[in-house]
CSV table of N, CA and C in Angstrom, one decimal:
chain,number,residue,atom,x,y,z
R,25,MET,N,0.8,-1.2,0.0
R,25,MET,CA,0.0,0.0,0.0
R,25,MET,C,0.9,1.2,0.0
R,26,ASN,N,0.7,2.1,-0.9
R,26,ASN,CA,1.4,3.4,-1.0
R,26,ASN,C,0.7,4.5,-0.2
R,27,CYS,N,1.4,5.2,0.6
R,27,CYS,CA,0.8,6.3,1.3
R,27,CYS,C,1.7,7.6,1.0
R,28,PHE,N,1.0,8.7,0.9
R,28,PHE,CA,1.7,9.9,0.6
R,28,PHE,C,1.7,10.8,1.8
R,29,HIS,N,2.8,11.6,1.9
R,29,HIS,CA,2.9,12.5,3.0
R,29,HIS,C,2.0,13.8,2.6
R,30,SER,N,1.5,14.4,3.6
R,30,SER,CA,0.7,15.6,3.4
R,30,SER,C,1.3,16.7,4.3
R,31,SER,N,1.2,17.9,3.8
R,31,SER,CA,1.6,19.0,4.7
R,31,SER,C,0.5,20.0,4.7
R,32,ALA,N,0.3,20.7,5.8
R,32,ALA,CA,-0.8,21.6,6.0
R,32,ALA,C,-0.2,22.9,6.6
R,33,TYR,N,-0.7,24.0,6.1
R,33,TYR,CA,-0.3,25.3,6.7
R,33,TYR,C,-1.3,26.4,6.4
R,34,SER,N,-1.1,27.5,7.1
R,34,SER,CA,-2.0,28.7,6.9
R,34,SER,C,-1.4,29.6,5.9
R,35,LEU,N,-2.2,30.1,5.0
R,35,LEU,CA,-1.8,31.1,4.0
R,35,LEU,C,-2.0,32.5,4.5
R,36,SER,N,-2.5,32.7,5.7
R,36,SER,CA,-2.8,34.0,6.2
R,36,SER,C,-1.7,34.5,7.1
R,37,GLU,N,-1.8,35.8,7.5
R,37,GLU,CA,-0.8,36.4,8.4
R,37,GLU,C,-0.9,35.8,9.8
R,38,ASP,N,0.0,36.1,10.7
R,38,ASP,CA,0.2,35.5,12.0
R,38,ASP,C,-0.9,36.0,13.0
R,39,SER,N,-1.2,37.2,13.0
R,39,SER,CA,-2.2,37.8,14.0
R,39,SER,C,-3.6,37.6,13.5
R,40,HIS,N,-4.4,37.0,14.3
R,40,HIS,CA,-5.8,36.8,14.0
R,40,HIS,C,-6.7,37.3,15.1
R,41,TYR,N,-7.8,37.9,14.6
R,41,TYR,CA,-8.8,38.5,15.5
R,41,TYR,C,-10.1,37.7,15.4
R,42,PRO,N,-11.0,37.8,16.4
R,42,PRO,CA,-12.3,37.1,16.3
R,42,PRO,C,-13.0,37.6,15.0
R,43,GLY,N,-13.6,36.6,14.3
R,43,GLY,CA,-14.3,36.9,13.1
R,43,GLY,C,-13.4,37.0,11.8
R,44,ASP,N,-12.1,36.9,11.9
R,44,ASP,CA,-11.2,36.9,10.8
R,44,ASP,C,-11.5,35.6,10.0
R,45,THR,N,-11.2,35.7,8.7
R,45,THR,CA,-11.2,34.4,7.9
R,45,THR,C,-9.8,34.1,7.6
R,46,VAL,N,-9.5,32.8,7.6
R,46,VAL,CA,-8.1,32.3,7.4
R,46,VAL,C,-8.1,31.3,6.3
R,47,LYS,N,-7.2,31.3,5.4
R,47,LYS,CA,-7.0,30.3,4.4
R,47,LYS,C,-6.0,29.3,4.8
R,48,LEU,N,-6.4,28.0,4.7
R,48,LEU,CA,-5.5,26.9,5.0
R,48,LEU,C,-5.3,26.1,3.7
R,49,GLN,N,-4.1,25.5,3.6
R,49,GLN,CA,-3.8,24.8,2.4
R,49,GLN,C,-3.2,23.4,2.8
R,50,CYS,N,-3.7,22.4,2.1
R,50,CYS,CA,-3.2,21.0,2.3
R,50,CYS,C,-2.5,20.6,1.0
R,51,GLU,N,-1.2,20.2,1.1
R,51,GLU,CA,-0.4,19.8,0.0
R,51,GLU,C,-0.3,18.3,-0.1
R,52,LEU,N,-0.7,17.7,-1.2
R,52,LEU,CA,-0.5,16.3,-1.4
R,52,LEU,C,0.1,16.1,-2.8
R,53,SER,N,1.0,15.2,-3.0
R,53,SER,CA,1.7,15.1,-4.2
R,53,SER,C,1.1,14.1,-5.2
R,54,ASP,N,1.5,14.3,-6.5
R,54,ASP,CA,1.3,13.3,-7.6
R,54,ASP,C,-0.1,13.2,-8.2
R,55,TYR,N,-1.2,13.3,-7.4
R,55,TYR,CA,-2.5,13.1,-8.0
R,55,TYR,C,-3.3,14.3,-7.7
R,56,THR,N,-4.3,14.5,-8.6
R,56,THR,CA,-5.2,15.7,-8.5
R,56,THR,C,-6.6,15.4,-8.0
R,57,ASP,N,-6.9,14.1,-7.8
R,57,ASP,CA,-8.3,13.7,-7.4
R,57,ASP,C,-8.4,13.4,-5.9
R,58,TRP,N,-7.7,14.1,-5.1
R,58,TRP,CA,-7.8,13.9,-3.6
R,58,TRP,C,-9.0,14.6,-3.1
R,59,THR,N,-9.6,14.0,-2.0
R,59,THR,CA,-10.6,14.7,-1.2
R,59,THR,C,-9.8,15.0,0.1
R,60,TYR,N,-9.9,16.3,0.5
R,60,TYR,CA,-9.1,16.8,1.6
R,60,TYR,C,-10.0,16.8,2.9
R,61,HIS,N,-9.5,16.2,3.9
R,61,HIS,CA,-10.1,16.2,5.2
R,61,HIS,C,-9.4,17.0,6.2
R,62,TRP,N,-10.1,17.9,6.8
R,62,TRP,CA,-9.5,18.8,7.8
R,62,TRP,C,-9.9,18.4,9.2
R,63,LEU,N,-8.9,18.4,10.1
R,63,LEU,CA,-9.2,18.2,11.5
R,63,LEU,C,-8.8,19.4,12.4
R,64,ILE,N,-9.6,19.6,13.4
R,64,ILE,CA,-9.2,20.7,14.4
R,64,ILE,C,-9.2,20.0,15.7
R,65,ASN,N,-8.1,20.1,16.4
R,65,ASN,CA,-8.0,19.5,17.8
R,65,ASN,C,-8.3,18.0,17.7
R,66,LYS,N,-7.8,17.4,16.6
R,66,LYS,CA,-8.0,15.9,16.4
R,66,LYS,C,-9.4,15.5,16.2
R,67,GLU,N,-10.3,16.4,15.9
R,67,GLU,CA,-11.7,16.0,15.5
R,67,GLU,C,-12.0,16.5,14.1
R,68,TRP,N,-12.7,15.6,13.4
R,68,TRP,CA,-13.0,15.9,12.0
R,68,TRP,C,-13.8,17.2,11.8
R,69,LEU,N,-13.3,18.1,11.0
R,69,LEU,CA,-14.0,19.4,10.8
R,69,LEU,C,-14.9,19.3,9.6
R,70,TYR,N,-14.3,19.0,8.4
R,70,TYR,CA,-15.1,18.8,7.2
R,70,TYR,C,-14.1,18.3,6.1
R,71,ARG,N,-14.8,17.9,5.0
R,71,ARG,CA,-14.0,17.5,3.9
R,71,ARG,C,-14.4,18.2,2.6
R,72,GLN,N,-13.5,18.3,1.7
R,72,GLN,CA,-13.7,19.1,0.4
R,72,GLN,C,-12.8,18.6,-0.6
R,73,THR,N,-13.1,19.0,-1.9
R,73,THR,CA,-12.2,18.6,-3.0
R,73,THR,C,-11.2,19.6,-3.3
R,74,SER,N,-11.2,20.8,-2.7
R,74,SER,CA,-10.2,21.8,-2.9
R,74,SER,C,-9.1,21.7,-1.9
R,75,LYS,N,-7.9,21.9,-2.3
R,75,LYS,CA,-6.8,21.9,-1.3
R,75,LYS,C,-6.7,23.1,-0.4
R,76,THR,N,-7.4,24.2,-0.8
R,76,THR,CA,-7.5,25.4,0.0
R,76,THR,C,-8.8,25.5,0.8
R,77,ALA,N,-8.8,25.7,2.1
R,77,ALA,CA,-10.0,25.8,2.9
R,77,ALA,C,-10.0,27.2,3.5
R,78,THR,N,-11.2,27.8,3.6
R,78,THR,CA,-11.3,29.1,4.3
R,78,THR,C,-12.1,28.9,5.5
R,79,ILE,N,-11.6,29.3,6.7
R,79,ILE,CA,-12.3,29.1,7.9
R,79,ILE,C,-12.6,30.5,8.6
R,80,SER,N,-13.6,30.6,9.4
R,80,SER,CA,-13.8,31.8,10.2
R,80,SER,C,-13.4,31.5,11.6
R,81,LEU,N,-12.7,32.5,12.2
R,81,LEU,CA,-12.1,32.3,13.5
R,81,LEU,C,-13.0,32.6,14.7
R,82,SER,N,-14.3,32.7,14.5
R,82,SER,CA,-15.1,33.0,15.6
R,82,SER,C,-15.1,31.9,16.6
R,83,ASP,N,-15.0,30.7,16.2
R,83,ASP,CA,-14.9,29.6,17.1
R,83,ASP,C,-14.0,28.4,16.7
R,84,GLN,N,-13.1,28.7,15.7
R,84,GLN,CA,-12.3,27.6,15.2
R,84,GLN,C,-10.8,27.8,15.3
R,85,ALA,N,-10.4,28.3,16.5
R,85,ALA,CA,-9.0,28.4,16.8
R,85,ALA,C,-8.6,27.0,17.3
R,86,GLY,N,-7.3,26.6,17.1
R,86,GLY,CA,-6.9,25.3,17.6
R,86,GLY,C,-5.8,24.7,16.7
R,87,GLN,N,-5.5,23.4,16.9
R,87,GLN,CA,-4.5,22.7,16.2
R,87,GLN,C,-5.2,22.1,14.9
R,88,TYR,N,-4.6,22.4,13.8
R,88,TYR,CA,-5.1,21.9,12.5
R,88,TYR,C,-4.2,20.9,11.9
R,89,GLN,N,-4.9,19.9,11.2
R,89,GLN,CA,-4.2,18.9,10.4
R,89,GLN,C,-5.1,18.6,9.2
R,90,CYS,N,-4.4,18.0,8.1
R,90,CYS,CA,-5.2,17.6,7.0
R,90,CYS,C,-4.8,16.2,6.6
R,91,GLU,N,-5.6,15.5,5.8
R,91,GLU,CA,-5.4,14.2,5.3
R,91,GLU,C,-6.1,14.1,4.0
R,92,GLY,N,-5.6,13.3,3.1
R,92,GLY,CA,-6.2,13.1,1.8
R,92,GLY,C,-6.7,11.7,1.6
R,93,THR,N,-7.8,11.5,0.9
R,93,THR,CA,-8.3,10.2,0.5
R,93,THR,C,-8.6,10.2,-1.0
R,94,ARG,N,-8.5,9.0,-1.6
R,94,ARG,CA,-8.9,8.9,-3.0
R,94,ARG,C,-9.7,7.6,-3.2
R,95,THR,N,-10.4,7.5,-4.3
R,95,THR,CA,-11.2,6.2,-4.5
R,95,THR,C,-10.3,5.2,-5.1
R,96,ARG,N,-9.2,5.6,-5.8
R,96,ARG,CA,-8.3,4.6,-6.4
R,96,ARG,C,-7.0,4.6,-5.6
R,97,PRO,N,-6.2,3.5,-5.7
R,97,PRO,CA,-4.9,3.5,-5.0
R,97,PRO,C,-4.0,4.6,-5.4
R,98,PRO,N,-3.2,5.1,-4.6
R,98,PRO,CA,-3.2,5.0,-3.2
R,98,PRO,C,-4.4,5.7,-2.6
R,99,HIS,N,-5.0,5.0,-1.6
R,99,HIS,CA,-6.3,5.5,-1.1
R,99,HIS,C,-6.2,6.6,0.0
R,100,ASN,N,-5.0,6.6,0.7
R,100,ASN,CA,-4.9,7.6,1.8
R,100,ASN,C,-3.5,8.2,1.8
R,101,SER,N,-3.5,9.4,2.3
R,101,SER,CA,-2.2,10.1,2.7
R,101,SER,C,-2.0,9.9,4.2
R,102,TYR,N,-0.8,10.2,4.6
R,102,TYR,CA,-0.6,10.3,6.0
R,102,TYR,C,-1.2,11.6,6.5
R,103,LEU,N,-1.6,11.6,7.8
R,103,LEU,CA,-2.1,12.8,8.4
R,103,LEU,C,-0.9,13.8,8.5
R,104,SER,N,-1.2,15.0,8.2
R,104,SER,CA,-0.1,16.0,8.2
R,104,SER,C,0.3,16.3,9.7
R,105,LEU,N,1.4,17.0,9.8
R,105,LEU,CA,1.8,17.5,11.1
R,105,LEU,C,0.8,18.6,11.5
R,106,SER,N,0.6,18.8,12.7
R,106,SER,CA,-0.4,19.9,13.1
R,106,SER,C,0.3,21.2,13.2
R,107,PHE,N,-0.6,22.3,13.0
R,107,PHE,CA,-0.1,23.6,13.2
R,107,PHE,C,-1.2,24.4,13.9
R,108,HIS,N,-0.8,25.4,14.7
R,108,HIS,CA,-1.7,26.1,15.6
R,108,HIS,C,-2.2,27.4,15.0
R,109,ILE,N,-3.5,27.6,15.1
R,109,ILE,CA,-4.0,29.0,14.8
R,109,ILE,C,-4.7,29.5,16.0
R,110,SER,N,-4.3,30.6,16.4
R,110,SER,CA,-4.9,31.2,17.7
R,110,SER,C,-5.6,32.6,17.3
R,111,VAL,N,-6.5,32.9,18.2
R,111,VAL,CA,-7.1,34.2,18.1
R,111,VAL,C,-6.6,35.1,19.2
R,112,THR,N,-6.0,36.2,18.8
R,112,THR,CA,-5.3,37.1,19.8
R,112,THR,C,-6.1,38.4,20.0
R,113,GLY,N,-6.3,38.7,21.2
R,113,GLY,CA,-6.9,40.0,21.5
R,113,GLY,C,-8.3,40.2,21.0
R,114,VAL,N,-8.6,41.5,20.9
R,114,VAL,CA,-9.9,41.9,20.5
R,114,VAL,C,-9.8,42.6,19.1
R,115,THR,N,-10.8,42.4,18.3
R,115,THR,CA,-10.8,43.1,17.0
R,115,THR,C,-10.5,44.5,17.1
R,116,PRO,N,-9.6,45.1,16.3
R,116,PRO,CA,-9.3,46.5,16.3
R,116,PRO,C,-10.6,47.3,16.1
R,117,GLY,N,-10.9,48.2,17.0
R,117,GLY,CA,-12.2,49.0,17.0
R,117,GLY,C,-12.0,50.2,16.2
R,118,PRO,N,-13.1,51.1,16.2
R,118,PRO,CA,-13.1,52.3,15.5
R,118,PRO,C,-12.0,53.3,16.0
R,119,SER,N,-11.6,53.2,17.3
R,119,SER,CA,-10.6,54.1,17.8
R,119,SER,C,-9.3,54.0,17.0
R,120,THR,N,-9.0,52.8,16.6
R,120,THR,CA,-7.8,52.6,15.8
R,120,THR,C,-7.9,53.2,14.4
R,121,SER,N,-9.1,53.0,13.8
R,121,SER,CA,-9.3,53.6,12.5
R,121,SER,C,-9.3,55.2,12.6
R,122,VAL,N,-9.9,55.7,13.7
R,122,VAL,CA,-9.9,57.2,13.8
R,122,VAL,C,-8.5,57.7,14.0
R,123,LEU,N,-7.7,57.0,14.7
R,123,LEU,CA,-6.3,57.4,14.9
R,123,LEU,C,-5.5,57.4,13.6
R,124,VAL,N,-5.7,56.4,12.8
R,124,VAL,CA,-5.1,56.3,11.5
R,124,VAL,C,-5.6,57.4,10.6
R,125,GLY,N,-6.9,57.7,10.7
R,125,GLY,CA,-7.4,58.8,9.9
R,125,GLY,C,-6.8,60.2,10.3
R,126,VAL,N,-6.7,60.4,11.6
R,126,VAL,CA,-6.1,61.7,12.1
R,126,VAL,C,-4.7,61.8,11.6
R,127,VAL,N,-3.9,60.7,11.7
R,127,VAL,CA,-2.5,60.8,11.3
R,127,VAL,C,-2.4,61.1,9.8
R,128,VAL,N,-3.2,60.4,9.0
R,128,VAL,CA,-3.1,60.6,7.5
R,128,VAL,C,-3.6,62.0,7.2
R,129,GLY,N,-4.6,62.5,7.9
R,129,GLY,CA,-5.0,63.9,7.7
R,129,GLY,C,-4.0,64.9,8.0
R,130,LEU,N,-3.2,64.7,9.1
R,130,LEU,CA,-2.2,65.6,9.5
R,130,LEU,C,-1.0,65.6,8.5
R,131,VAL,N,-0.7,64.5,8.0
R,131,VAL,CA,0.4,64.4,7.0
R,131,VAL,C,0.0,65.1,5.7
R,132,VAL,N,-1.3,64.9,5.3
R,132,VAL,CA,-1.8,65.6,4.1
R,132,VAL,C,-1.8,67.1,4.3
R,133,ALA,N,-2.2,67.5,5.5
R,133,ALA,CA,-2.2,69.0,5.8
R,133,ALA,C,-0.8,69.5,5.7
R,134,GLY,N,0.2,68.8,6.3
R,134,GLY,CA,1.5,69.3,6.3
R,134,GLY,C,2.1,69.4,4.9
R,135,VAL,N,1.8,68.4,4.0
R,135,VAL,CA,2.3,68.5,2.6
R,135,VAL,C,1.6,69.7,1.9
R,136,LEU,N,0.3,69.9,2.1
R,136,LEU,CA,-0.3,71.0,1.4
R,136,LEU,C,0.2,72.3,1.9
R,137,LEU,N,0.5,72.4,3.2
R,137,LEU,CA,1.1,73.7,3.8
R,137,LEU,C,2.5,73.9,3.2
R,138,ALA,N,3.3,72.9,3.0
R,138,ALA,CA,4.6,73.0,2.4
R,138,ALA,C,4.5,73.5,1.0
R,139,ILE,N,3.6,72.9,0.2
R,139,ILE,CA,3.3,73.4,-1.2
R,139,ILE,C,2.9,74.8,-1.2
R,140,LEU,N,2.0,75.2,-0.3
R,140,LEU,CA,1.5,76.6,-0.3
R,140,LEU,C,2.7,77.6,0.0
R,141,LEU,N,3.6,77.2,0.9
R,141,LEU,CA,4.7,78.1,1.3
R,141,LEU,C,5.7,78.2,0.1
R,142,ILE,N,5.9,77.1,-0.6
R,142,ILE,CA,6.8,77.2,-1.8
R,142,ILE,C,6.2,78.1,-2.8
R,143,LEU,N,4.9,77.9,-3.1
R,143,LEU,CA,4.2,78.8,-4.1
R,143,LEU,C,4.3,80.2,-3.7
R,144,LEU,N,4.0,80.5,-2.4
R,144,LEU,CA,4.1,81.9,-1.9
R,144,LEU,C,5.5,82.5,-2.1
R,145,CYS,N,6.5,81.7,-1.8
R,145,CYS,CA,7.9,82.2,-1.9
R,145,CYS,C,8.2,82.5,-3.3
R,146,ARG,N,7.8,81.6,-4.3
R,146,ARG,CA,8.0,81.9,-5.7
R,146,ARG,C,7.3,83.1,-6.2
R,147,TYR,N,6.0,83.3,-5.7
R,147,TYR,CA,5.2,84.5,-6.1
R,147,TYR,C,5.9,85.8,-5.6
R,148,LYS,N,6.4,85.8,-4.4
R,148,LYS,CA,7.1,87.0,-3.9
R,148,LYS,C,8.4,87.2,-4.7
R,149,THR,N,9.1,86.2,-5.0
R,149,THR,CA,10.4,86.3,-5.7
R,149,THR,C,10.1,86.9,-7.1
R,150,GLN,N,9.1,86.4,-7.8
R,150,GLN,CA,8.7,86.9,-9.1
R,150,GLN,C,8.2,88.4,-9.0
R,151,LYS,N,7.5,88.7,-8.0
R,151,LYS,CA,7.0,90.1,-7.8
R,151,LYS,C,8.1,91.1,-7.6
R,152,VAL,N,9.1,90.7,-6.8
R,152,VAL,CA,10.3,91.6,-6.6
R,152,VAL,C,11.0,91.8,-7.9
R,153,ARG,N,11.2,90.7,-8.7
R,153,ARG,CA,11.9,90.8,-10.0
R,153,ARG,C,11.1,91.8,-10.9
R,154,HIS,N,9.8,91.6,-10.9
R,154,HIS,CA,9.0,92.4,-11.8
R,154,HIS,C,9.1,93.9,-11.4
R,155,LEU,N,9.1,94.2,-10.1
R,155,LEU,CA,9.1,95.6,-9.6
R,155,LEU,C,10.5,96.2,-9.9
R,156,SER,N,11.6,95.4,-9.9
R,156,SER,CA,12.9,96.0,-10.2
R,156,SER,C,13.0,96.4,-11.6
R,157,PHE,N,12.3,95.7,-12.5
R,157,PHE,CA,12.3,96.1,-13.9
R,157,PHE,C,11.5,97.3,-14.2
R,158,VAL,N,10.4,97.5,-13.4
R,158,VAL,CA,9.5,98.7,-13.6
R,158,VAL,C,10.3,100.0,-13.2
R,159,ILE,N,11.1,99.9,-12.1
R,159,ILE,CA,11.7,101.1,-11.6
R,159,ILE,C,12.8,101.6,-12.5
């Protein structure tokens, strides 16, 4: 009986918040007709024909593994090593967004002020040159 190794990992960033969606990928070699089985904390979560799974982290943080099955030999892959997905902290609230908005607004205001000062300086320089020709 041939068995293939499988590897499972997250395609998403490291920090996860409640309600985030996370993409998981299960890699199996040589054949394309695998059915992918996902486990969380050693309990079957679901199966699908796509090697990429999307989960919501409202209640699905934990240790993940995948395994593949086929109707023709080889029928099974080995269970992948587990990897952990955790939910950290609280979802960033509006105060974070407001702070980012204020900082961006201040930067834009600073750039506009610098442009205005440059234009004013050029205007004064040209006005002085014009007056010197008139006299």
